[in-house]
Coordinates of C-alpha atoms and ligand atoms in Angstrom, one line a residue:
M1003 CA 0.0 0.0 0.0
S1004 CA 1.2 3.5 -0.8
Q1005 CA 2.1 5.8 2.0
K1006 CA 0.0 8.7 0.9
K1007 CA -1.7 10.2 3.9
G1008 CA -4.2 13.0 4.5
R1009 CA -5.9 14.7 7.3
I1010 CA -9.6 15.0 7.9
V1011 CA -10.9 18.6 7.8
A1012 CA -14.6 17.9 7.8
V1013 CA -17.0 15.1 8.7
N1014 CA -20.6 15.2 7.4
G1015 CA -22.4 11.9 8.0
N1016 CA -20.7 9.3 5.8
M1017 CA -18.8 12.0 3.9
I1018 CA -15.4 13.2 5.0
T1019 CA -13.3 15.9 3.5
V1020 CA -9.6 15.2 3.6
E1021 CA -6.7 17.6 2.9
F1022 CA -3.6 16.0 1.3
D1023 CA -0.4 17.1 -0.2
T1024 CA 0.4 14.4 -2.7
S1025 CA -1.9 13.3 -5.5
V1026 CA -5.2 11.6 -5.1
I1027 CA -7.3 9.8 -7.8
Q1028 CA -11.0 9.8 -8.3
N1029 CA -12.5 6.5 -7.0
E1030 CA -9.4 5.6 -5.1
V1031 CA -9.8 3.6 -2.0
A1032 CA -8.7 5.1 1.3
Y1033 CA -8.9 4.2 5.0
A1034 CA -9.9 6.6 7.8
V1035 CA -7.9 5.5 10.8
I1036 CA -9.8 5.4 14.1
G1037 CA -8.0 3.8 17.0
D1038 CA -7.0 0.3 15.9
S1039 CA -9.5 0.1 13.1
K1040 CA -9.4 1.5 9.6
L1041 CA -12.6 2.4 7.9
K1042 CA -12.8 1.8 4.2
A1043 CA -13.7 4.8 2.0
E1044 CA -13.8 5.8 -1.6
V1045 CA -12.7 9.1 -3.1
I1046 CA -15.7 10.6 -4.8
R1047 CA -14.5 14.1 -5.6
V1048 CA -11.1 15.8 -5.8
R1049 CA -10.8 19.6 -5.7
G1050 CA -7.4 21.2 -5.3
N1051 CA -5.7 19.6 -2.3
R1052 CA -9.0 18.4 -0.8
A1053 CA -10.8 15.2 -1.5
D1054 CA -14.4 14.2 -0.5
L1055 CA -14.6 10.6 0.6
Q1056 CA -17.5 8.4 1.1
V1057 CA -16.9 6.2 4.1
F1058 CA -18.5 2.7 3.8
E1059 CA -19.1 2.4 7.5
D1060 CA -20.5 4.3 10.4
T1061 CA -18.3 7.4 10.9
R1062 CA -19.2 7.8 14.6
G1063 CA -16.1 9.1 16.5
L1064 CA -14.2 10.3 13.5
T1065 CA -13.0 13.9 14.0
V1066 CA -11.1 16.7 12.3
G1067 CA -7.4 16.0 12.4
D1068 CA -7.7 12.2 12.1
I1069 CA -5.5 10.5 9.6
T1070 CA -6.6 9.0 6.3
E1071 CA -4.4 6.6 4.3
F1072 CA -4.8 6.5 0.5
S1073 CA -4.3 3.1 -1.1
G1074 CA -3.5 4.3 -4.6
E1075 CA -5.9 1.6 -5.9
L1076 CA -9.4 2.1 -7.4
L1077 CA -12.3 0.4 -5.6
S1078 CA -11.8 -3.2 -6.9
I1079 CA -12.9 -6.7 -6.3
E1080 CA -11.2 -10.0 -6.4
L1081 CA -11.8 -12.4 -9.3
A1082 CA -10.8 -16.1 -9.2
P1083 CA -12.3 -19.5 -8.8
G1084 CA -14.4 -19.8 -5.7
L1085 CA -16.9 -17.0 -6.3
L1086 CA -19.8 -19.3 -7.0
T1087 CA -22.1 -20.1 -4.0
K1088 CA -20.8 -17.1 -2.2
V1089 CA -22.7 -14.4 -0.3
F1090 CA -20.9 -11.1 -0.2
D1091 CA -21.7 -7.7 1.0
G1092 CA -21.4 -4.7 -1.4
L1093 CA -17.6 -4.5 -0.9
Q1094 CA -17.1 -8.3 -1.4
N1095 CA -16.7 -9.2 2.2
P1096 CA -17.9 -12.8 2.6
L1097 CA -20.9 -12.4 4.9
P1098 CA -21.2 -15.9 6.4
E1099 CA -17.5 -15.9 7.3
L1100 CA -17.8 -12.4 8.7
A1101 CA -20.8 -13.4 10.8
E1102 CA -18.8 -16.4 12.1
E1103 CA -15.9 -14.1 13.1
C1104 CA -17.9 -11.2 14.6
G1105 CA -21.2 -12.7 15.6
F1106 CA -24.3 -11.2 14.1
F1107 CA -23.5 -7.6 14.9
L1108 CA -20.9 -6.8 12.3
Q1109 CA -18.0 -4.9 13.6
R1110 CA -17.0 -1.8 11.6
G1111 CA -13.6 -1.8 10.0
K1112 CA -13.6 -5.6 9.8
Y1113 CA -12.8 -6.9 6.3
L1114 CA -12.1 -10.4 5.3
P1115 CA -10.5 -11.8 2.1
A1116 CA -13.3 -12.4 -0.4
L1117 CA -11.9 -15.8 -1.5
D1118 CA -10.3 -18.8 0.1
V1119 CA -6.5 -18.4 -0.6
E1120 CA -5.6 -21.8 0.8
K1121 CA -7.9 -24.0 -1.3
K1122 CA -6.2 -25.8 -4.1
W1123 CA -7.8 -26.0 -7.5
D1124 CA -7.2 -28.6 -10.2
F1125 CA -5.6 -26.6 -13.0
T1126 CA -5.4 -27.9 -16.5
P1127 CA -3.3 -25.8 -18.9
V1128 CA -4.7 -24.9 -22.3
A1129 CA -2.1 -22.5 -23.7
K1130 CA 1.4 -23.5 -24.5
P1131 CA 4.7 -21.5 -24.5
G1132 CA 4.9 -19.4 -27.6
D1133 CA 1.1 -18.9 -28.0
E1134 CA 0.0 -15.4 -28.9
V1135 CA -2.4 -14.0 -26.3
F1136 CA -4.4 -10.8 -25.7
A1137 CA -6.1 -9.5 -22.6
G1138 CA -8.6 -12.2 -21.5
S1139 CA -7.1 -15.1 -23.5
I1140 CA -7.5 -18.5 -22.0
L1141 CA -4.4 -20.0 -20.3
G1142 CA -6.1 -23.0 -18.6
S1143 CA -9.1 -24.0 -16.6
V1144 CA -10.2 -25.4 -13.2
P1145 CA -13.5 -27.1 -12.5
E1146 CA -15.8 -25.0 -10.4
G1147 CA -19.2 -26.6 -9.7
I1148 CA -20.7 -27.7 -13.0
F1149 CA -18.5 -25.3 -15.0
Q1150 CA -15.0 -25.0 -16.2
H1151 CA -13.7 -21.8 -14.7
K1152 CA -11.4 -20.4 -17.4
I1153 CA -8.1 -18.9 -16.2
M1154 CA -7.3 -16.0 -18.4
T1155 CA -4.5 -13.6 -19.1
P1156 CA -4.7 -10.3 -17.2
F1157 CA -7.5 -8.0 -18.4
D1158 CA -5.4 -4.8 -18.5
I1159 CA -2.6 -5.8 -20.8
S1160 CA -2.6 -4.1 -24.1
G1161 CA -1.9 -5.5 -27.6
Q1162 CA -0.4 -8.9 -28.3
W1163 CA 1.7 -10.8 -25.8
K1164 CA 3.3 -14.3 -25.8
V1165 CA 3.0 -17.1 -23.4
K1166 CA 6.5 -17.7 -21.8
S1167 CA 5.5 -20.6 -19.5
V1168 CA 2.4 -22.3 -18.2
A1169 CA 2.1 -24.4 -15.0
E1170 CA 1.7 -28.1 -15.5
K1171 CA -1.5 -29.9 -14.8
G1172 CA -1.8 -30.0 -11.0
T1173 CA -3.3 -28.3 -8.0
Y1174 CA -2.6 -24.7 -7.2
T1175 CA -4.0 -22.0 -4.9
I1176 CA -5.3 -18.8 -6.4
E1177 CA -2.2 -17.0 -5.3
E1178 CA 0.3 -19.3 -7.0
I1179 CA 1.8 -18.3 -10.3
I1180 CA 0.3 -20.4 -13.1
A1181 CA 1.9 -18.7 -16.1
V1182 CA 4.3 -16.0 -17.3
I1183 CA 3.6 -13.9 -20.3
V1184 CA 5.8 -11.6 -22.2
S1185 CA 5.0 -8.5 -24.2
Q1186 CA 6.5 -7.6 -27.6
K1187 CA 8.9 -5.2 -25.8
G1188 CA 10.1 -8.0 -23.6
E1189 CA 8.3 -7.1 -20.4
E1190 CA 7.4 -10.1 -18.4
Q1191 CA 4.3 -10.5 -16.2
E1192 CA 3.5 -13.3 -13.8
V1193 CA -0.1 -14.5 -13.9
K1194 CA -2.1 -15.9 -11.0
M1195 CA -5.6 -17.2 -10.9
L1196 CA -6.5 -14.3 -8.6
R1197 CA -6.7 -10.8 -9.9
K1198 CA -8.4 -7.6 -9.1
W1199 CA -10.6 -5.4 -11.2
P1200 CA -12.0 -1.9 -10.5
V1201 CA -15.7 -2.3 -10.3
K1202 CA -16.7 0.9 -12.0
I1203 CA -14.8 0.0 -15.2
A1204 CA -16.5 -2.4 -17.6
L1205 CA -14.5 -5.6 -18.1
N1206 CA -14.3 -5.6 -21.8
A1207 CA -11.5 -8.1 -22.7
Y1208 CA -13.4 -9.5 -25.6
E1209 CA -13.4 -9.2 -29.4
E1210 CA -16.7 -7.5 -30.1
R1211 CA -20.2 -6.8 -28.9
L1212 CA -23.0 -8.5 -30.7
R1213 CA -26.7 -7.7 -31.0
P1214 CA -28.8 -9.5 -28.4
L1215 CA -31.2 -11.5 -30.6
D1216 CA -31.4 -14.9 -29.1
P1217 CA -34.3 -15.4 -26.6
M1218 CA -33.5 -16.0 -23.0
A1219 CA -36.4 -18.2 -22.0
T1220 CA -37.5 -17.3 -18.5
Q1221 CA -40.3 -20.0 -18.5
C1222 CA -42.7 -17.3 -17.5
R1223 CA -45.5 -17.2 -20.1
I1224 CA -46.3 -13.6 -20.1
I1225 CA -42.6 -12.6 -20.4
D1226 CA -41.5 -15.2 -23.0
S1227 CA -44.6 -14.9 -25.2
F1228 CA -45.6 -11.3 -24.7
F1229 CA -42.7 -9.3 -23.5
P1230 CA -39.6 -11.4 -24.3
V1231 CA -36.1 -10.8 -23.1
S1232 CA -33.0 -11.5 -25.2
R1233 CA -29.9 -13.1 -23.9
G1234 CA -27.5 -10.2 -23.2
G1235 CA -30.4 -7.8 -23.1
T1236 CA -31.8 -5.6 -20.4
Y1237 CA -35.2 -5.3 -18.8
C1238 CA -36.7 -3.7 -15.7
I1239 CA -39.5 -4.6 -13.4
P1240 CA -41.0 -1.5 -11.9
G1241 CA -43.8 -2.0 -9.4
P1242 CA -45.1 -0.9 -6.0
F1243 CA -44.3 -2.6 -2.8
G1244 CA -45.8 -6.1 -2.6
A1245 CA -46.6 -6.3 -6.3
G1246 CA -44.3 -9.3 -6.8
K1247 CA -40.9 -8.0 -7.9
T1248 CA -38.8 -10.2 -5.7
V1249 CA -40.9 -13.3 -6.3
L1250 CA -40.6 -12.7 -10.1
Q1251 CA -36.8 -12.4 -9.8
Q1252 CA -36.7 -15.5 -7.8
V1253 CA -38.6 -17.7 -10.2
T1254 CA -36.6 -16.2 -13.0
S1255 CA -33.3 -17.0 -11.3
R1256 CA -34.5 -20.5 -10.9
F1257 CA -35.9 -21.3 -14.4
A1258 CA -34.2 -18.9 -16.8
D1259 CA -32.1 -20.5 -19.4
V1260 CA -28.8 -19.2 -18.1
D1261 CA -25.7 -20.6 -16.6
I1262 CA -25.1 -18.3 -13.6
V1263 CA -27.3 -16.0 -11.6
I1264 CA -26.0 -13.1 -9.7
I1265 CA -28.4 -11.5 -7.3
A1266 CA -27.8 -8.0 -6.0
A1267 CA -30.1 -7.5 -3.0
C1268 CA -29.7 -3.8 -2.8
G1269 CA -31.0 -1.7 0.0
E1270 CA -34.2 -3.7 0.6
R1271 CA -35.3 -4.2 4.2
A1272 CA -33.1 -6.7 6.1
G1273 CA -36.0 -9.0 6.8
E1274 CA -36.7 -9.4 3.1
V1275 CA -33.1 -10.1 2.3
V1276 CA -32.8 -12.6 5.1
E1277 CA -35.8 -14.4 3.5
T1278 CA -33.9 -14.5 0.2
L1279 CA -30.8 -15.8 1.9
R1280 CA -32.8 -18.4 3.7
E1281 CA -34.8 -19.6 0.8
F1282 CA -32.2 -19.7 -1.9
P1283 CA -30.0 -22.5 -0.6
E1284 CA -33.1 -24.6 -0.2
L1285 CA -34.2 -24.1 -3.8
D1286 CA -33.2 -26.9 -6.1
D1287 CA -31.8 -26.3 -9.5
P1288 CA -34.2 -27.7 -12.2
R1289 CA -31.2 -28.2 -14.4
T1290 CA -28.9 -30.2 -12.1
G1291 CA -31.3 -31.3 -9.3
K1292 CA -28.7 -30.0 -6.9
S1293 CA -28.9 -26.7 -4.9
L1294 CA -29.5 -23.6 -7.0
M1295 CA -26.9 -21.9 -4.9
D1296 CA -24.2 -23.9 -6.8
R1297 CA -24.5 -21.6 -9.7
T1298 CA -25.5 -18.5 -7.8
I1299 CA -23.7 -15.5 -6.2
I1300 CA -25.5 -13.2 -3.9
I1301 CA -24.4 -9.6 -3.2
C1302 CA -26.3 -8.3 -0.3
N1303 CA -26.6 -4.9 1.1
T1304 CA -29.7 -4.2 3.2
S1305 CA -31.2 -0.9 4.1
S1306 CA -29.7 -1.3 7.6
M1307 CA -26.1 -1.4 6.2
P1308 CA -24.3 1.8 5.4
V1309 CA -25.7 3.5 2.3
A1310 CA -22.3 4.1 0.7
A1311 CA -21.6 0.4 0.2
R1312 CA -25.0 0.1 -1.4
E1313 CA -23.8 2.3 -4.3
A1314 CA -20.8 0.0 -4.8
S1315 CA -22.8 -3.3 -4.6
V1316 CA -24.4 -3.2 -8.0
Y1317 CA -21.0 -2.5 -9.6
T1318 CA -19.5 -5.4 -7.6
A1319 CA -22.3 -7.7 -8.9
V1320 CA -22.1 -6.6 -12.5
T1321 CA -18.3 -6.9 -12.5
I1322 CA -18.5 -10.5 -11.4
A1323 CA -21.1 -11.1 -14.1
E1324 CA -18.8 -9.7 -16.7
Y1325 CA -16.0 -11.9 -15.5
Y1326 CA -18.0 -15.1 -16.0
R1327 CA -19.1 -13.8 -19.4
L1328 CA -15.5 -13.8 -20.5
M1329 CA -15.6 -17.6 -19.9
G1330 CA -18.3 -18.0 -22.5
L1331 CA -21.1 -18.4 -20.0
N1332 CA -24.6 -16.9 -19.9
V1333 CA -25.0 -14.8 -16.8
L1334 CA -28.2 -13.2 -15.5
M1335 CA -27.8 -10.3 -13.1
L1336 CA -30.7 -9.3 -11.0
P1337 CA -30.5 -6.1 -8.9
D1338 CA -33.3 -5.6 -6.4
S1339 CA -33.9 -2.7 -6.2
T1340 CA -32.3 -0.1 -8.4
S1341 CA -34.4 2.6 -6.7
R1342 CA -32.6 1.9 -3.4
W1343 CA -29.3 2.2 -5.3
A1344 CA -30.5 5.5 -6.8
Q1345 CA -31.4 6.7 -3.3
A1346 CA -27.8 6.0 -2.3
L1347 CA -26.6 8.2 -5.2
R1348 CA -29.0 10.9 -4.2
E1349 CA -27.7 10.8 -0.6
M1350 CA -24.1 11.1 -1.9
S1351 CA -24.9 13.9 -4.2
G1352 CA -26.8 15.7 -1.5
R1353 CA -23.8 15.6 0.8
L1354 CA -21.6 16.9 -2.0
E1355 CA -24.0 19.8 -2.2
E1356 CA -24.4 19.3 -6.0
I1357 CA -27.2 21.1 -7.8
P1358 CA -30.0 18.6 -7.6
G1359 CA -32.1 17.4 -10.5
E1360 CA -35.6 16.1 -10.4
E1361 CA -36.8 14.9 -6.9
A1362 CA -33.4 15.8 -5.6
F1363 CA -31.7 12.9 -7.6
P1364 CA -28.4 13.9 -9.0
A1365 CA -28.7 15.7 -12.4
Y1366 CA -26.5 12.9 -13.9
L1367 CA -28.8 10.1 -12.7
E1368 CA -29.8 9.2 -16.3
S1369 CA -26.2 8.8 -17.4
I1370 CA -25.3 6.6 -14.4
I1371 CA -28.3 4.3 -15.0
A1372 CA -27.6 4.1 -18.7
S1373 CA -23.9 3.3 -18.2
F1374 CA -24.8 0.6 -15.7
Y1375 CA -27.3 -1.2 -18.1
E1376 CA -24.8 -0.8 -20.9
R1377 CA -22.6 -3.4 -19.1
A1378 CA -25.1 -6.0 -20.2
G1379 CA -24.6 -7.6 -23.6
V1380 CA -23.6 -10.5 -25.8
V1381 CA -20.0 -10.6 -26.7
R1382 CA -17.7 -12.6 -29.0
L1383 CA -14.6 -13.8 -27.2
H1384 CA -11.1 -14.4 -28.5
D1385 CA -11.8 -18.1 -29.1
G1386 CA -14.9 -17.4 -31.1
S1387 CA -17.4 -18.5 -28.5
T1388 CA -19.9 -16.1 -27.0
G1389 CA -20.9 -15.1 -23.5
A1390 CA -23.7 -12.9 -22.2
V1391 CA -24.7 -10.7 -19.3
T1392 CA -28.4 -10.1 -19.1
I1393 CA -29.6 -7.5 -16.5
G1394 CA -33.1 -7.4 -15.1
G1395 CA -33.4 -4.8 -12.4
T1396 CA -36.4 -4.0 -10.2
V1397 CA -37.5 -0.5 -9.6
S1398 CA -39.6 0.4 -6.6
P1399 CA -41.2 3.8 -7.2
A1400 CA -43.1 5.2 -4.3
G1401 CA -46.8 4.5 -4.6
G1402 CA -46.1 2.6 -7.9
N1403 CA -46.0 5.9 -9.8
F1404 CA -43.9 5.3 -13.0
E1405 CA -43.6 9.0 -13.7
E1406 CA -40.7 9.3 -11.3
P1407 CA -37.0 9.9 -12.3
V1408 CA -35.6 6.4 -11.7
T1409 CA -38.3 4.5 -13.6
Q1410 CA -38.2 7.1 -16.4
A1411 CA -34.4 7.0 -16.7
T1412 CA -34.5 3.2 -16.7
L1413 CA -37.1 2.8 -19.4
K1414 CA -35.1 4.9 -21.7
V1415 CA -32.3 2.4 -21.7
V1416 CA -33.7 -1.0 -21.2
G1417 CA -34.9 -3.3 -24.0
A1418 CA -38.0 -4.6 -22.1
F1419 CA -40.3 -3.0 -19.6
L1420 CA -42.3 -5.3 -17.3
G1421 CA -44.4 -3.0 -15.3
L1422 CA -46.2 -4.5 -12.4
S1423 CA -49.6 -3.0 -11.4
R1424 CA -51.1 -2.7 -8.0
E1425 CA -54.5 -3.4 -9.5
R1426 CA -53.4 -6.8 -10.8
S1427 CA -51.5 -7.7 -7.6
D1428 CA -54.4 -6.7 -5.4
A1429 CA -56.6 -9.0 -7.6
R1430 CA -53.9 -11.6 -7.0
R1431 CA -53.4 -11.9 -10.8
F1432 CA -49.7 -13.0 -10.6
P1433 CA -47.3 -12.3 -12.1
A1434 CA -48.8 -8.8 -11.9
I1435 CA -47.1 -7.7 -15.2
D1436 CA -49.5 -5.2 -16.7
P1437 CA -50.0 -6.1 -20.4
S1438 CA -51.2 -2.6 -21.2
E1439 CA -48.1 -0.9 -19.7
S1440 CA -45.4 -3.3 -20.6
W1441 CA -43.4 -3.6 -23.8
S1442 CA -40.3 -5.3 -25.3
K1443 CA -38.1 -4.5 -28.2
Y1444 CA -36.7 -8.0 -28.4
P1445 CA -37.7 -10.6 -31.0
N1446 CA -40.3 -13.1 -30.0
A1447 CA -39.7 -16.9 -29.9
V1448 CA -43.4 -17.8 -30.1
N1449 CA -45.8 -17.1 -33.0
E1450 CA -45.7 -13.4 -33.5
E1451 CA -49.0 -13.2 -35.3
Q1452 CA -50.8 -14.9 -32.5
V1453 CA -49.3 -12.6 -29.9
T1454 CA -50.1 -9.5 -31.9
F1455 CA -53.7 -10.7 -32.1
A1456 CA -53.9 -11.5 -28.4
K1457 CA -52.4 -8.1 -27.5
S1458 CA -54.9 -6.2 -29.6
L1459 CA -57.7 -8.2 -28.1
L1460 CA -56.4 -7.4 -24.6
K1461 CA -56.6 -3.8 -25.5
K1462 CA -60.2 -4.0 -26.7
G1463 CA -61.1 -6.1 -23.7
N1464 CA -59.6 -3.5 -21.4
E1465 CA -61.7 -0.8 -23.1
V1466 CA -64.9 -2.9 -22.6
D1467 CA -64.0 -3.5 -19.0
Q1468 CA -63.6 0.3 -18.4
M1469 CA -66.9 1.0 -20.2
M1470 CA -68.6 -1.8 -18.2
K1471 CA -67.5 -0.1 -15.0
V1472 CA -69.7 2.8 -16.0
V1473 CA -72.7 1.4 -17.8
G1474 CA -72.8 -2.0 -16.1
E1475 CA -73.1 -5.4 -17.7
E1476 CA -76.7 -4.8 -18.8
G1477 CA -75.7 -1.8 -20.8
T1478 CA -73.0 -3.7 -22.6
A1479 CA -73.6 -5.2 -26.1
I1480 CA -73.2 -9.0 -26.2
D1481 CA -70.4 -8.8 -28.8
D1482 CA -68.4 -6.5 -26.5
F1483 CA -69.2 -8.7 -23.6
I1484 CA -67.7 -11.7 -25.5
I1485 CA -64.6 -9.7 -26.1
Y1486 CA -64.3 -9.1 -22.4
L1487 CA -64.9 -12.8 -21.6
K1488 CA -62.2 -13.8 -24.1
T1489 CA -59.6 -11.5 -22.5
E1490 CA -60.5 -12.7 -19.0
F1491 CA -60.0 -16.2 -20.3
L1492 CA -56.6 -15.4 -21.9
D1493 CA -55.6 -13.7 -18.7
A1494 CA -56.6 -16.5 -16.4
A1495 CA -55.5 -19.4 -18.6
Y1496 CA -52.2 -18.0 -19.9
L1497 CA -51.0 -14.7 -18.5
Q1498 CA -51.4 -15.7 -14.9
Q1499 CA -48.9 -18.2 -13.6
D1500 CA -48.5 -19.4 -10.0
A1501 CA -44.9 -19.0 -8.8
F1502 CA -45.5 -21.4 -6.0
D1503 CA -47.1 -24.3 -7.9
V1504 CA -44.6 -27.1 -8.5
V1505 CA -45.6 -27.5 -12.2
D1506 CA -47.1 -24.2 -13.1
S1507 CA -44.1 -22.2 -11.9
S1508 CA -42.3 -23.0 -15.1
C1509 CA -43.5 -23.4 -18.7
S1510 CA -41.0 -24.3 -21.5
L1511 CA -41.1 -22.4 -24.8
E1512 CA -42.2 -25.5 -26.6
R1513 CA -45.2 -25.8 -24.3
Q1514 CA -45.9 -22.1 -24.5
K1515 CA -46.2 -22.3 -28.3
Y1516 CA -48.5 -25.3 -28.0
V1517 CA -50.8 -23.8 -25.5
L1518 CA -50.8 -20.4 -27.0
N1519 CA -51.9 -21.9 -30.4
K1520 CA -54.8 -23.6 -28.7
I1521 CA -55.8 -20.3 -27.0
Y1522 CA -55.4 -18.4 -30.2
N1523 CA -57.9 -20.7 -31.9
I1524 CA -60.4 -19.9 -29.2
L1525 CA -59.8 -16.2 -29.3
K1526 CA -60.2 -16.1 -33.1
K1527 CA -63.5 -18.0 -32.9
E1528 CA -66.8 -16.1 -33.6
F1529 CA -69.3 -17.1 -30.9
D1530 CA -72.9 -16.3 -31.4
F1531 CA -74.2 -16.7 -27.8
Q1532 CA -77.7 -15.2 -27.4
D1533 CA -77.4 -14.8 -23.7
K1534 CA -74.6 -13.3 -21.5
N1535 CA -75.1 -15.8 -18.8
I1536 CA -74.6 -18.7 -21.2
A1537 CA -71.5 -17.0 -22.6
R1538 CA -70.1 -16.4 -19.2
S1539 CA -70.6 -20.0 -18.0
Y1540 CA -69.1 -21.3 -21.2
F1541 CA -65.9 -19.3 -20.7
L1542 CA -65.8 -20.1 -17.1
E1543 CA -65.8 -23.8 -17.8
L1544 CA -63.2 -23.3 -20.5
T1545 CA -61.0 -21.3 -18.1
Q1546 CA -61.3 -24.1 -15.5
L1547 CA -60.3 -26.7 -18.1
F1548 CA -57.2 -24.7 -19.1
K1549 CA -56.3 -24.0 -15.5
N1550 CA -56.2 -27.7 -14.9
W1551 CA -54.5 -28.3 -18.1
N1552 CA -51.7 -25.8 -17.7
P1553 CA -50.3 -27.2 -14.5
C1554 CA -50.3 -30.8 -15.8
E1555 CA -46.9 -32.2 -16.6
W1556 CA -46.2 -31.4 -20.2
Q1557 CA -46.9 -34.3 -22.5
S1558 CA -48.2 -36.5 -19.7
E1559 CA -51.3 -38.6 -19.9
E1560 CA -53.0 -36.1 -17.7
F1561 CA -52.1 -33.3 -20.1
K1562 CA -53.6 -35.3 -23.0
T1563 CA -56.8 -36.1 -21.2
A1564 CA -57.3 -32.5 -20.3
E1565 CA -56.6 -31.5 -23.9
Q1566 CA -59.3 -33.9 -25.0
K1567 CA -61.7 -32.2 -22.7
V1568 CA -60.8 -28.9 -24.1
D1569 CA -61.3 -30.1 -27.6
E1570 CA -64.7 -31.6 -26.7
K1571 CA -65.7 -28.4 -25.1
L1572 CA -64.8 -26.5 -28.2
K1573 CA -66.8 -28.7 -30.5
S1574 CA -69.9 -28.3 -28.3
Ligands
ADP430 N1 -45.9 -15.0 -9.3 C1 -46.5 -15.1 -8.1 N2 -47.3 -16.1 -7.8 C2 -48.0 -16.2 -6.6 N3 -47.9 -15.3 -5.7 C3 -47.1 -14.2 -5.9 C4 -46.4 -14.0 -7.1 N4 -45.7 -12.9 -7.1 C5 -46.0 -12.3 -5.9 N5 -46.8 -13.1 -5.1 C6 -47.3 -12.8 -3.8 O1 -47.0 -11.4 -3.5 C7 -46.2 -11.3 -2.3 C8 -45.3 -10.1 -2.4 O2 -44.3 -10.3 -3.4 P1 -42.9 -9.7 -3.4 O3 -42.1 -10.2 -4.6 O4 -42.2 -9.8 -2.1 O5 -43.2 -8.1 -3.7 P2 -42.2 -6.9 -3.9 O6 -40.8 -7.4 -4.0 O7 -42.7 -6.3 -5.2 O8 -42.4 -6.0 -2.8 C9 -45.5 -12.6 -2.2 O9 -45.2 -12.9 -0.9 C10 -46.6 -13.6 -2.7 O10 -47.5 -13.9 -1.8
MG431 MG1 -39.1 -7.1 -2.9

């Protein structure tokens, strides 16, 4: 660590102002010394010989005149085998280990190494001496869970280098040297499995970015069929408290067609996060039958933890996602909630006394949100394979009002908008994604024509519903009433999906296509009911049949029997 020191001249909550006489860099890590402990902080503004620092911990007791040590390093995280299954805080402290060491009241100024430095990993070299390499080229691999964790060249080398030597097949710790590379000028660099990367800089040691066109099946019908998300794309889930944002993220993390899931529990109430932490290890992975945690990483920063680390936590999460993307994997990153992250930005900006933008959020809120979501994407790697980071963040606007700055800034940059409505969640129509508010720019994997038809019908049905609220059922024409019944049927039989039903919680694309086609045939049909009551009971029965059908095991006997009943019903 460098010996640069400074002296505190002001303390304002988590913000300290430090006077120094050397040089200090923006986003550099520093430590405020208090007694025997050192509180981690980040430089967030430098002006003349003064720097403003955001302390990641409670600043109680810090006073003017106290010493601050500057590290000379940007706020960084450690990348190496061993990240999977871990639960970290926003600064990559391993939480279970920290709890073991400190008890459940975390001590301030206590930091633990993020990864196990003693564990030995089975390394198999891939590169040979003489091979030409670039930043992020693969040197070898170690098995980590169900994946091969690729060991790459450092991400910050520029141009072409050559491999000088690579370790033999064997077991090594993440701190042992596993290769030496040499630049064209003859500089040598030793390579370990462990490396650091500054979280606020995108990890782009790949060949090129590609357009996100392949669907990322979530197995949630309303998403995949109506508002699809592409692999490497971005989406957001805005919704009021209790509308089902967290539940939706959980089912997605379980069933989405991705390799690795990174959850950033950001600023939500401690109780809710604890629930996530408790539930997750118990969930089984539909792909492997083992624990879902085996291919998950949780970054957790509750509302009771210092707000400064919350700002860092989403960057920590996305940097880990980018790291695994460089191994050719598909990563899904789920921040919950980005509104709490934005609140941290607002707090920081307020302390810096910057000129506030709308609702006191910093004026640069939009550009911060945009540059965060830009870190998603599909990329082509040096070896020709591709990897992806998909980001699906929740937004929790107060009162569910989407006209607020965070929702507005987010919807400008994401590719799909899955707006949850209070009305739907109150009616327990889950997932409460509102078909009239939501949209997606990504290509659809199911029959586009059928979806377009269903969407326009939903729109008409919604109009009839509004009208019916005024004129009542009696005042509604039978044709309009049938449109309304059709949309109610579509909603109940297809759009709604029970996250807690063993079978209904997931629905493969193949099955979605099959069922949607059936529904389409019903929606297309002209019915000439003479009586509203007869029409209603017909659709009620049909809905019931579909509800029983949908949760049946796909292609089971049960499914076929239910299908026969549906067909008979349609003939009658
Ligand atoms: N897809 C779903 N299926 C069934 N119930 C759901 C679903 N989504 C949400 N719920 C219900 O709504 C409650 C609140 O959801 P939650 O995700 O915690 O809301 P939020 O994160 O938006 O505050 C859940 O505890 C559950 O009872
Ligand atoms: Mg929640």
